[in-house]
CSV table of N, CA and C in Angstrom, one decimal:
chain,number,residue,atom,x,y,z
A,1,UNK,N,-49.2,-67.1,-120.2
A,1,UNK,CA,-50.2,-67.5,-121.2
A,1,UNK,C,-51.4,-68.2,-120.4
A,2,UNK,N,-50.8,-69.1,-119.6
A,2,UNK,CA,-52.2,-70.0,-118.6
A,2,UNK,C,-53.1,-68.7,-118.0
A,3,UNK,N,-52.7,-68.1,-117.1
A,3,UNK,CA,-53.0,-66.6,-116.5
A,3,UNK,C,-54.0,-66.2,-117.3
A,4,UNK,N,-53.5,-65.7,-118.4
A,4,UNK,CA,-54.6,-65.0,-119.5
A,4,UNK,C,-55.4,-65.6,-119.8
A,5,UNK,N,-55.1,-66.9,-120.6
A,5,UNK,CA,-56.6,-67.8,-120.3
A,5,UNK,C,-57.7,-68.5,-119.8
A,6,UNK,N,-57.2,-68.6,-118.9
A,6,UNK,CA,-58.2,-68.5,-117.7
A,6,UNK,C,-58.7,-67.4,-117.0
A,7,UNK,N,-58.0,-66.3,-117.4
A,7,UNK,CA,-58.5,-64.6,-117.1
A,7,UNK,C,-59.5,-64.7,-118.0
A,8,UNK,N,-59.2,-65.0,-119.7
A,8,UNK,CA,-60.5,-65.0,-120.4
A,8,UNK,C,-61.7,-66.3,-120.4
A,9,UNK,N,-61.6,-67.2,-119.3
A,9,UNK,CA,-62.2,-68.2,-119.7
A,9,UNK,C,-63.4,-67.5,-118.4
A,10,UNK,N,-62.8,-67.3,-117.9
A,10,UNK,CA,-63.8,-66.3,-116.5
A,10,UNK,C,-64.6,-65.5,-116.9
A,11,UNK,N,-64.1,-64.6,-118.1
A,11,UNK,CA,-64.7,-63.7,-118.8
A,11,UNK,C,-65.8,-64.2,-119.7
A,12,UNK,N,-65.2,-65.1,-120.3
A,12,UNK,CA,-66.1,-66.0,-121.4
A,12,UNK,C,-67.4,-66.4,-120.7
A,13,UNK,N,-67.5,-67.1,-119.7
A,13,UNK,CA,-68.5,-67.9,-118.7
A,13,UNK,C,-69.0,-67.1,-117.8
A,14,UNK,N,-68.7,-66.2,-117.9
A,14,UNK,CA,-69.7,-64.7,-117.4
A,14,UNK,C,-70.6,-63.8,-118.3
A,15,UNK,N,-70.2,-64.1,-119.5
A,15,UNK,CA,-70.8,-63.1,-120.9
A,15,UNK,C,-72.0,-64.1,-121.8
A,16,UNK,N,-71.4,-65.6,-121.3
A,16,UNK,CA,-72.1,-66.2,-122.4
A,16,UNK,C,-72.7,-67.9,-121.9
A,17,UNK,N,-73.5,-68.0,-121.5
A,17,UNK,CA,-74.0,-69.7,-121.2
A,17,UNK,C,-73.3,-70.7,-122.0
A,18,UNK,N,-72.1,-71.0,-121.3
A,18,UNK,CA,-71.4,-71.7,-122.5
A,18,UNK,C,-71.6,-73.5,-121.6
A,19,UNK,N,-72.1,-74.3,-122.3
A,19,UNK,CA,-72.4,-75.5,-122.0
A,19,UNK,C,-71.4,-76.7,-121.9
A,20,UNK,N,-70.3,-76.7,-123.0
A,20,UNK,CA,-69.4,-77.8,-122.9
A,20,UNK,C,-67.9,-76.9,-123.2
A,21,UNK,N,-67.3,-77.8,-122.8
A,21,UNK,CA,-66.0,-77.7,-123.4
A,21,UNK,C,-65.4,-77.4,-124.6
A,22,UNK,N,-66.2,-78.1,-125.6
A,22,UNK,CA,-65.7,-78.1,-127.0
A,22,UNK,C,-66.3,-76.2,-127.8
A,23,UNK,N,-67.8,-75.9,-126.9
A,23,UNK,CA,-68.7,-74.4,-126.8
A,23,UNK,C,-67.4,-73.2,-126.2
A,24,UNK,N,-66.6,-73.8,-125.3
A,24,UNK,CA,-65.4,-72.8,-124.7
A,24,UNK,C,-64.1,-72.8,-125.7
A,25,UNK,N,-64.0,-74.0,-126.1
A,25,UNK,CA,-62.5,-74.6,-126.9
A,25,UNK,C,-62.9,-72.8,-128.4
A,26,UNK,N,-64.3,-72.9,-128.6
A,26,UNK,CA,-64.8,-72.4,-130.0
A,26,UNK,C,-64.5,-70.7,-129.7
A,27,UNK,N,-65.1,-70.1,-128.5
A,27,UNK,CA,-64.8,-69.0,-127.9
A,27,UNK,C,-63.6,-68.7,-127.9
A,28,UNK,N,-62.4,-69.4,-127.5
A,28,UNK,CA,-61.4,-69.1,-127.0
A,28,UNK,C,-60.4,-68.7,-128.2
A,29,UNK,N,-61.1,-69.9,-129.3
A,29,UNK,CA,-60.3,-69.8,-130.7
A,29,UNK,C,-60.5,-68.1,-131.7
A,30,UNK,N,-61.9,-67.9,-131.3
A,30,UNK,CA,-62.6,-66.8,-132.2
A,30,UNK,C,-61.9,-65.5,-131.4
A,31,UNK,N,-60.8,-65.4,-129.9
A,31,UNK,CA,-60.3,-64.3,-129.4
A,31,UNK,C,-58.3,-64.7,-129.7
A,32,UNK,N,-58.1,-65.3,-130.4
A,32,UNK,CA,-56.7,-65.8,-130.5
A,32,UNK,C,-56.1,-67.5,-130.1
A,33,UNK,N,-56.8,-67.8,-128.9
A,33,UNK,CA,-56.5,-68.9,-128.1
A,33,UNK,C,-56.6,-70.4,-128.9
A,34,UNK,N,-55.2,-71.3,-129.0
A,34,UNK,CA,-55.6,-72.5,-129.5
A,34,UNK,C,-55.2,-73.8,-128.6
A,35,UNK,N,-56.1,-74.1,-128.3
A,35,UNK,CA,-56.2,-74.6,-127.3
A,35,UNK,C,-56.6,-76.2,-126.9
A,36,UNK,N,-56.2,-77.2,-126.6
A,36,UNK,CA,-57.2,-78.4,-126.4
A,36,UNK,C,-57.9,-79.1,-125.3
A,37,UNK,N,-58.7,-79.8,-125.6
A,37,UNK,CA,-59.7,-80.2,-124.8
A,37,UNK,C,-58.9,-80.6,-123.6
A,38,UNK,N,-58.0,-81.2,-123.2
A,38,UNK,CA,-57.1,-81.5,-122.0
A,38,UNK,C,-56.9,-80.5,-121.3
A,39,UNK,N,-56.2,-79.1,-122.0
A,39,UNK,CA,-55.5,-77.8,-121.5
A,39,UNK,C,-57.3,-77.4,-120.5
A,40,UNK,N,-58.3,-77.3,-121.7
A,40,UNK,CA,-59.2,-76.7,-121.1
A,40,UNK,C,-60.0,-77.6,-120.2
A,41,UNK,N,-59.9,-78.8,-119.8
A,41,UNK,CA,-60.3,-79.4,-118.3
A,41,UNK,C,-59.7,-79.7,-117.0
A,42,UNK,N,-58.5,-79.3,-117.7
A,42,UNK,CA,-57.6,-78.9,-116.7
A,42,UNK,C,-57.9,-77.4,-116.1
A,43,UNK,N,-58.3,-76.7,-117.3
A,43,UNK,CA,-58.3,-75.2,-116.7
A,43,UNK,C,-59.6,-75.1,-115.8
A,44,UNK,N,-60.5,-76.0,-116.2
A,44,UNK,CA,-62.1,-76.4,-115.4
A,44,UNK,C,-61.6,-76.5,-113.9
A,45,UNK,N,-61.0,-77.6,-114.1
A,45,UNK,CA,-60.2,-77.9,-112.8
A,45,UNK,C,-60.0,-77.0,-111.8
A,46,UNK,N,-59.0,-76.6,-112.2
A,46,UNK,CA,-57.9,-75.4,-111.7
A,46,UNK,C,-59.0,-73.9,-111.0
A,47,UNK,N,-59.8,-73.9,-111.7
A,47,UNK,CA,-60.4,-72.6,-111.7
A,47,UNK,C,-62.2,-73.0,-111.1
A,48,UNK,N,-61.9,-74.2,-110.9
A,48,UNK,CA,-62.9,-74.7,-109.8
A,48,UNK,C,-64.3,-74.4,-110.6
A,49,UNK,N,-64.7,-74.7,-111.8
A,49,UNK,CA,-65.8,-74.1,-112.2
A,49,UNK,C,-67.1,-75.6,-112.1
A,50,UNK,N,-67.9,-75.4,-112.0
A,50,UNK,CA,-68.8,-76.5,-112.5
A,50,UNK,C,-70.3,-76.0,-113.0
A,51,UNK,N,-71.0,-76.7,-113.5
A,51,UNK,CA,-72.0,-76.5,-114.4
A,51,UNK,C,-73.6,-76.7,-113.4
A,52,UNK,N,-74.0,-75.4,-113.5
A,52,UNK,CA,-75.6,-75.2,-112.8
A,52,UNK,C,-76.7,-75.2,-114.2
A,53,UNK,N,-78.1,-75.2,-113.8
A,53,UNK,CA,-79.3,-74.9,-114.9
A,53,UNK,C,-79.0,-73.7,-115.1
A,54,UNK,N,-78.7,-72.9,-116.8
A,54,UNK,CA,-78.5,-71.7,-116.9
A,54,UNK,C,-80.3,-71.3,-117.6
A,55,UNK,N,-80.2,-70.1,-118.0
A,55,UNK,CA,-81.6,-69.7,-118.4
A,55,UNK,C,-82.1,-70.2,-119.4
A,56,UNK,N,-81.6,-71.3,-120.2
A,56,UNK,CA,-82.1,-72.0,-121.6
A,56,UNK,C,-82.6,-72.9,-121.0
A,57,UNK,N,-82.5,-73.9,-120.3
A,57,UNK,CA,-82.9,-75.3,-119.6
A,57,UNK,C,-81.6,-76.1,-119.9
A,58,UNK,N,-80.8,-75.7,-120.5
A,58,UNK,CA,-79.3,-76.7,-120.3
A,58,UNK,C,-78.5,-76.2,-119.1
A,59,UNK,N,-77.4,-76.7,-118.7
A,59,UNK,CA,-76.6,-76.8,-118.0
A,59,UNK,C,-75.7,-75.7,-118.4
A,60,UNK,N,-74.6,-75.1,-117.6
A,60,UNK,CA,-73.9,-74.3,-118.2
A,60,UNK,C,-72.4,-73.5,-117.1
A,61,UNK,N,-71.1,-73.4,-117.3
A,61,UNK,CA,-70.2,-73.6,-116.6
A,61,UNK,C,-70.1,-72.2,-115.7
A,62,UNK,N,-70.2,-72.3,-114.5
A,62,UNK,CA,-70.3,-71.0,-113.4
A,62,UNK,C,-69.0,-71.0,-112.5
A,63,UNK,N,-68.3,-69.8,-112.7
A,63,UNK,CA,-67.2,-70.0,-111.0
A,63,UNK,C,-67.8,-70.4,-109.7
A,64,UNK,N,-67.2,-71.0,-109.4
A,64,UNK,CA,-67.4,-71.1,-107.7
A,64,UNK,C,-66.8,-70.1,-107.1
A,65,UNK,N,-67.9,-69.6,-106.2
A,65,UNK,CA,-66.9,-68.8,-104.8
A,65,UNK,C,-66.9,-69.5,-103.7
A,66,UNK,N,-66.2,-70.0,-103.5
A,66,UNK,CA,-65.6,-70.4,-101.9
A,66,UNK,C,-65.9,-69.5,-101.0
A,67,UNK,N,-66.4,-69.6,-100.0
A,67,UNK,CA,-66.7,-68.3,-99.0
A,67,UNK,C,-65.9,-69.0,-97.4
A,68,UNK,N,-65.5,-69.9,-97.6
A,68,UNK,CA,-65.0,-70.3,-96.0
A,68,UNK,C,-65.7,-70.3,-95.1
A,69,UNK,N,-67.0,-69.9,-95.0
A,69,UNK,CA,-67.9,-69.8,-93.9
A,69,UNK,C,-68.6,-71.3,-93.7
A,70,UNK,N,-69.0,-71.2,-92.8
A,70,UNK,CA,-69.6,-72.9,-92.2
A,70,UNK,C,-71.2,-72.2,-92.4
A,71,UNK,N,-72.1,-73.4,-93.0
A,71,UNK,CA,-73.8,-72.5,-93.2
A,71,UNK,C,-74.4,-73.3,-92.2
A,72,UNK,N,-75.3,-73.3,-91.3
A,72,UNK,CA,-76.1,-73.3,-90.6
A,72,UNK,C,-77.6,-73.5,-91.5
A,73,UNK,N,-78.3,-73.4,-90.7
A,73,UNK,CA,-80.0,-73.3,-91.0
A,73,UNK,C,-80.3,-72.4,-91.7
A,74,UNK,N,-79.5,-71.0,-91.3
A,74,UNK,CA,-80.6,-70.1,-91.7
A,74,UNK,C,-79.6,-68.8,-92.7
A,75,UNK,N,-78.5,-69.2,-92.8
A,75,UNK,CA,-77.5,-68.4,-94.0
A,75,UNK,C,-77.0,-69.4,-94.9
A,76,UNK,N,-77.1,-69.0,-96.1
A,76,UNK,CA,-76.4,-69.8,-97.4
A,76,UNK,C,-75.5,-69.3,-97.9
A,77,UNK,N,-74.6,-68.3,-97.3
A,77,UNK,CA,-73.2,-68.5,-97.6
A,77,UNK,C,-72.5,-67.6,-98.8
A,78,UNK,N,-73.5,-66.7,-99.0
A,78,UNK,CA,-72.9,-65.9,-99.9
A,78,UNK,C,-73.1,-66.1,-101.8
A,79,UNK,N,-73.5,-67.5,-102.0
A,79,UNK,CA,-73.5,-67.4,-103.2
A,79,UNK,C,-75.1,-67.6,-103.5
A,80,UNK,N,-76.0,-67.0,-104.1
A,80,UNK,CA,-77.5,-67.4,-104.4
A,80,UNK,C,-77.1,-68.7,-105.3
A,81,UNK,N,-76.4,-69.0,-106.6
A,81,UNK,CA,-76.1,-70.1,-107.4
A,81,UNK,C,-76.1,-71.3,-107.0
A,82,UNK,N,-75.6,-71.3,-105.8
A,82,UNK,CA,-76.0,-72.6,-105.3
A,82,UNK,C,-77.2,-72.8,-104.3
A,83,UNK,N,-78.0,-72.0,-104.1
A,83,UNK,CA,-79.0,-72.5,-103.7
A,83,UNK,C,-80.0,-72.7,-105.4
A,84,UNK,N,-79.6,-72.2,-106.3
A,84,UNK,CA,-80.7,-72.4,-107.6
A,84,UNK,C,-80.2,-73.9,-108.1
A,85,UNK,N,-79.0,-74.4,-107.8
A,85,UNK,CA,-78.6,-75.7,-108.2
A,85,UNK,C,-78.7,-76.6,-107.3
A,86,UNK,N,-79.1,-76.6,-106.1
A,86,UNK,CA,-79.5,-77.5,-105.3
A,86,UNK,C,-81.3,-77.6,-105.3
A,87,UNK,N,-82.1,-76.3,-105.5
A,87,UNK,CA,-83.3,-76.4,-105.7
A,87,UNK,C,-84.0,-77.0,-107.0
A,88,UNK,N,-83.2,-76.8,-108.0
A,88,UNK,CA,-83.1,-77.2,-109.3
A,88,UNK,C,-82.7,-78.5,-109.6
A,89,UNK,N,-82.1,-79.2,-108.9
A,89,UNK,CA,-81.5,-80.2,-108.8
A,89,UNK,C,-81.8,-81.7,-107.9
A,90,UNK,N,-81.9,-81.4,-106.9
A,90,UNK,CA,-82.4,-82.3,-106.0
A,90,UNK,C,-83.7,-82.8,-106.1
A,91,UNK,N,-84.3,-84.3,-106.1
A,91,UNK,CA,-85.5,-84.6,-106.2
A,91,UNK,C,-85.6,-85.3,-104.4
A,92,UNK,N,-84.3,-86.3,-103.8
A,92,UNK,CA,-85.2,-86.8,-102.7
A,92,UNK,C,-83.5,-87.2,-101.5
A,93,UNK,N,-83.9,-87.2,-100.8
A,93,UNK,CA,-83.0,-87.4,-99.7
A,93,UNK,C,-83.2,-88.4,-99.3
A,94,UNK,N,-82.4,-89.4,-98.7
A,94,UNK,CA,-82.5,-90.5,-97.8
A,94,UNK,C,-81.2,-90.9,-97.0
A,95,UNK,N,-81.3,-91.2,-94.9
A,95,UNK,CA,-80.6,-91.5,-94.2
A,95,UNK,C,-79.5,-92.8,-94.5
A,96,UNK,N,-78.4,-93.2,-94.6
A,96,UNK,CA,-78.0,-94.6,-94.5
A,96,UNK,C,-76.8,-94.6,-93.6
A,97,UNK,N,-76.9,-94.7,-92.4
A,97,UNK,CA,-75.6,-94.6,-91.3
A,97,UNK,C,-75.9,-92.8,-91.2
A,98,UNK,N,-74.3,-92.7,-91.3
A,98,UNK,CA,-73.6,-91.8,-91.2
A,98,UNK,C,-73.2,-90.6,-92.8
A,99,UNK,N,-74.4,-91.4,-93.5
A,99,UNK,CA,-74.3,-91.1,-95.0
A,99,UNK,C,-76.0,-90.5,-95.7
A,100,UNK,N,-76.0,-88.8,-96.2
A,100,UNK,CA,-76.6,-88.9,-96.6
A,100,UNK,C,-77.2,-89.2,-98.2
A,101,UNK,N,-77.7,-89.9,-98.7
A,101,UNK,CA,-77.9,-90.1,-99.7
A,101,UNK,C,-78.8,-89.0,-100.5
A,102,UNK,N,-78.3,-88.9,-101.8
A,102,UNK,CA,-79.5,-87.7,-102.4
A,102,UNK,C,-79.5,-88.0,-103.8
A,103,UNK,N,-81.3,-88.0,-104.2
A,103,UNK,CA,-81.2,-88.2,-105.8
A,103,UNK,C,-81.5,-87.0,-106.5
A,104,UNK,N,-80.6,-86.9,-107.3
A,104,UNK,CA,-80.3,-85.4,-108.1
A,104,UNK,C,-81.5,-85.8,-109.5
A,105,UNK,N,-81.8,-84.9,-110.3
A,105,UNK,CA,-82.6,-85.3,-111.5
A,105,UNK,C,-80.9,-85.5,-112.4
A,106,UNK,N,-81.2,-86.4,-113.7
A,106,UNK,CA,-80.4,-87.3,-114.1
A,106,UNK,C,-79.4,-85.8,-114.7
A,107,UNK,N,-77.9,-86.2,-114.5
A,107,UNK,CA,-76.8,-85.4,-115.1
A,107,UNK,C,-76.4,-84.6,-114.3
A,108,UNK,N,-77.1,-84.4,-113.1
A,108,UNK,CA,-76.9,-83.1,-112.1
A,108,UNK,C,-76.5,-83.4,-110.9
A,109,UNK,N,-76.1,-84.4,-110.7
A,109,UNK,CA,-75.2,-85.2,-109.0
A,109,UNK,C,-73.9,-84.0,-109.0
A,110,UNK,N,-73.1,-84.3,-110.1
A,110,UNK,CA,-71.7,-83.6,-109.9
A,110,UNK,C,-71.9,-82.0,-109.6
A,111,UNK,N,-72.9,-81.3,-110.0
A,111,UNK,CA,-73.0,-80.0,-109.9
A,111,UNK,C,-73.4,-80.0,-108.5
A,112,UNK,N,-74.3,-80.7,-108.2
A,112,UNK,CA,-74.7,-80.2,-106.8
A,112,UNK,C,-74.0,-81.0,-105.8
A,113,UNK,N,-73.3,-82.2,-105.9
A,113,UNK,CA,-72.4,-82.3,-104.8
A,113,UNK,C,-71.1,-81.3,-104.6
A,114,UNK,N,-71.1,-80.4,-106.2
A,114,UNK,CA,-69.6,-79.5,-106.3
A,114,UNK,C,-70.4,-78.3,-105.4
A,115,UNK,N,-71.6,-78.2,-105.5
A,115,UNK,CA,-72.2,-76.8,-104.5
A,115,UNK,C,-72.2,-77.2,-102.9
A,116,UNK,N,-72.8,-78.2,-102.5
A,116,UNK,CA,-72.5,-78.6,-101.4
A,116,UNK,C,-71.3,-78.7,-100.9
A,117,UNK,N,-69.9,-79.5,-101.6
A,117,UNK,CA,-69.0,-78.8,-101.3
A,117,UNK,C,-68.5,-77.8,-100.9
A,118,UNK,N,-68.7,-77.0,-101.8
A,118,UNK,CA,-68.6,-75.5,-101.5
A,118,UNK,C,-69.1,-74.8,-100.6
A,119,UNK,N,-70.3,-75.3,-100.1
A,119,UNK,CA,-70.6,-74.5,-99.3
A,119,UNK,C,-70.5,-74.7,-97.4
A,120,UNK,N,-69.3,-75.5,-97.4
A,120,UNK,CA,-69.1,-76.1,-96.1
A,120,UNK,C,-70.0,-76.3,-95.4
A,121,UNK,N,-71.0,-77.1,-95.3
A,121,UNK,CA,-72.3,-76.8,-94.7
A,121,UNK,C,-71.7,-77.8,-93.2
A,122,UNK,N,-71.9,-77.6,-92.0
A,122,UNK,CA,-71.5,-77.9,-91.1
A,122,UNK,C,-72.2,-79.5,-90.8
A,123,UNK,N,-70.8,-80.3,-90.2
A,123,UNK,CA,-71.4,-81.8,-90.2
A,123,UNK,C,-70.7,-82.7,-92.0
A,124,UNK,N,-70.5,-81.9,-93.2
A,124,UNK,CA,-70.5,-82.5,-94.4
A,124,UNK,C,-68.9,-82.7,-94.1
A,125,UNK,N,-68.4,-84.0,-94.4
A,125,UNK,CA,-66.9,-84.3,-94.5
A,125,UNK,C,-66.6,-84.2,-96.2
A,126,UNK,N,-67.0,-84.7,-97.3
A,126,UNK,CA,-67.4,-84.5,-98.7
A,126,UNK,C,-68.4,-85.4,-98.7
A,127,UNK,N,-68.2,-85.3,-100.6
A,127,UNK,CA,-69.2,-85.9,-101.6
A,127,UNK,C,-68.6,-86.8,-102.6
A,128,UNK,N,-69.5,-87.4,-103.0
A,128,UNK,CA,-68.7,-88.5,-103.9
A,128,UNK,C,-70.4,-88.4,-104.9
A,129,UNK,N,-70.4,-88.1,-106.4
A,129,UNK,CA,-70.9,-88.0,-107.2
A,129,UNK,C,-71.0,-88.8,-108.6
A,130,UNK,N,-72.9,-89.5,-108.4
A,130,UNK,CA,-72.6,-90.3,-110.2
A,130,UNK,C,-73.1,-89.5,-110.6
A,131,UNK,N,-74.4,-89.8,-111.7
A,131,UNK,CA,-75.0,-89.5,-112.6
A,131,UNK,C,-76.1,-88.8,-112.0
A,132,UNK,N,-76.8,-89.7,-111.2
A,132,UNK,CA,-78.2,-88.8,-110.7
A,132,UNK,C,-78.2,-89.2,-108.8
A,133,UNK,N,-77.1,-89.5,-108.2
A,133,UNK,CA,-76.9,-89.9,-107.0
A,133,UNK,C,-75.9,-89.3,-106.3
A,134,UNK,N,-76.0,-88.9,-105.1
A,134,UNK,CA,-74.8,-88.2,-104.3
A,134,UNK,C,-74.7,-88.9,-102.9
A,135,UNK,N,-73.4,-89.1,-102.4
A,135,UNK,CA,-73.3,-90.0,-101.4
A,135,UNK,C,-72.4,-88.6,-100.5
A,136,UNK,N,-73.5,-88.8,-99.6
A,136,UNK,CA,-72.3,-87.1,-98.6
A,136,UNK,C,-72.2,-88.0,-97.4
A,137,UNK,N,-70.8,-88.0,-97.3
A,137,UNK,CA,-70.7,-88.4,-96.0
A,137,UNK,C,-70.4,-87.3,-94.6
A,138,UNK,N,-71.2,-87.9,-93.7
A,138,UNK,CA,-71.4,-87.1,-92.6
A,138,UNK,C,-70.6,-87.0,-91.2
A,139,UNK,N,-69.9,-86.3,-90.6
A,139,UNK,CA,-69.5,-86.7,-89.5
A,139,UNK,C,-69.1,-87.5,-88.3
A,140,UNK,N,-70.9,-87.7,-88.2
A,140,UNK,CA,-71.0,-88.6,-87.3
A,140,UNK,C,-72.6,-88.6,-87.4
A,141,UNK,N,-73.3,-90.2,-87.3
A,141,UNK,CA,-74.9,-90.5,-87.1
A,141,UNK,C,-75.2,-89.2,-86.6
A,142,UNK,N,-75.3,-89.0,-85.6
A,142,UNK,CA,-76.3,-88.1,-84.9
A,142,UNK,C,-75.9,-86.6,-86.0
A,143,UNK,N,-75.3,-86.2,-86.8
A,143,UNK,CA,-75.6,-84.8,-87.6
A,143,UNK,C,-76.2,-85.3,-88.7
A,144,UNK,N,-76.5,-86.3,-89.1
A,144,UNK,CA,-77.1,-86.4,-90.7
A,144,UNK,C,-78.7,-85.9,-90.5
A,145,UNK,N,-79.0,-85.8,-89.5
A,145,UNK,CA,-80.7,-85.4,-90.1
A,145,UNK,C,-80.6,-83.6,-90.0
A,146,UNK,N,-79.4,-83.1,-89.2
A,146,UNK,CA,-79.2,-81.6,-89.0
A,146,UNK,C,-78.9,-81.7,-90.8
A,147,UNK,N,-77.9,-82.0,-91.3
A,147,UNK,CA,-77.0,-82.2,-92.7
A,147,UNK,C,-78.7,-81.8,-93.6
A,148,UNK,N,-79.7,-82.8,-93.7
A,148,UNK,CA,-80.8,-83.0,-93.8
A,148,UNK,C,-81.5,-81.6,-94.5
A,149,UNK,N,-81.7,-81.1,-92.5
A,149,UNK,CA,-82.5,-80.0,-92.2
A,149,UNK,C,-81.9,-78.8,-93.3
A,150,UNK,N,-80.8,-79.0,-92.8
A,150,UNK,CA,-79.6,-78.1,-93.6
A,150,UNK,C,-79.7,-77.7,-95.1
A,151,UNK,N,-79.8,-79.0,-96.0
A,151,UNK,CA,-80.2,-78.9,-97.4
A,151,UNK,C,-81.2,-78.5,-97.6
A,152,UNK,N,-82.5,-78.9,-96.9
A,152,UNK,CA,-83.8,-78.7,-97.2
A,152,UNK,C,-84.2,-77.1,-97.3
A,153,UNK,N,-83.5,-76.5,-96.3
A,153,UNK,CA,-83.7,-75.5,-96.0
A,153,UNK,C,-82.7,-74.3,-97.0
A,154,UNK,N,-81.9,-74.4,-97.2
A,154,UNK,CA,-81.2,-73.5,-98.6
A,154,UNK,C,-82.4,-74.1,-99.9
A,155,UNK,N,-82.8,-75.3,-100.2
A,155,UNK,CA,-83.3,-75.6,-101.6
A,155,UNK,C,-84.8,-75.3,-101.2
C-alpha cells in the first residue's frame, strides 16, 4: 500500500502544482487513498520531495533527482529545477569562516538549501535552513569563495 502511494503521489506532483499537504491529502482522497497528514510527511520525507516557485507564483512540491555528480563552474548536474529555485530564490550571499551564508526571499531557505544539497556542489559539507537564511557549511576557508563562484554561476 506505501508503494502505491507514493507511486501516486509522484504521479499527483507531476500532473498538478500541488502546494501543501493538506492540497495532496485532498487528491489522494478523490483516487481511493485515506490518508493523514503524518503518513503524508513522512511520504515527503521518504520520497525526498521539496517545494520550488511553480508557474502560479506559489510554491509547489517537485521530486528531487539525485544525480551523484559533483558540479563544478560550468555543469549543473542534470536537473534545470534547481537552478530555477536557486535563481528564484536567492537574494544575497555573505563569507563567515568556513561558512557560507545566504539570504533566500522569505519561505524559501528550505527549498534551496534542499537543491543545493542535492546538487553536491563540490567543497558543500551540508545546509542547515530557516525561514529566509541558509547556513552551508564549507570544507575548509579557502573553498568558500569557489562554493561562492559555484552558486552564482548555476543562479
Amino acid at each position: 500500500m506505501k508503494a502505491d502511494r507514493q507511486k501516486e503521489i509522484l504521479r499527483i506532483i507531476s500532473e498538478y502544482e500541488v502546494e501543501t499537504q493538506d492540497d495532496l491529502i485532498k487528491y489522494l482522497k478523490q483516487i481511493g487513498y485515506d490518508t493523514t497528514q503524518a503518513t503524508i510527511s513522512r511520504d515527503i520525507r521518504n520520497l525526498g520531495l521539496h517545494k520550488v516557485p511553480g508557474d502560479t507564483g506559489h510554491q509547489k512540491y517537485v521530486a528531487s533527482s539525485v544525480t551523484g555528480r559533483r558540479i563544478g563552474n560550468d555543469e549543473l548536474g542534470g536537473n534545470e529545477s534547481y537552478k530555477n529555485v536557486l535563481s528564484g530564490g536567492i537574494v544575497d550571499y555573505e563569507i563567515a569562516g568556513n561558512l557560507v551564508v545566504v539570504k533566500t526571499i522569505s519561505g524559501m531557505a528550505m527549498a534551496v538549501g534542499a537543491a543545493i544539497d542535492s546538487m553536491s556542489i563540490d567543497g558543500v559539507v551540508g545546509c542547515i535552513a530557516g525561514d529566509d537564511t541558509i547556513f552551508i557549511a564549507v570544507k575548509s576557508v579557502s573553498l568558500t569563495e569557489k562554493v561562492v563562484t559555484t552558486l552564482k554561476g548555476i543562479s
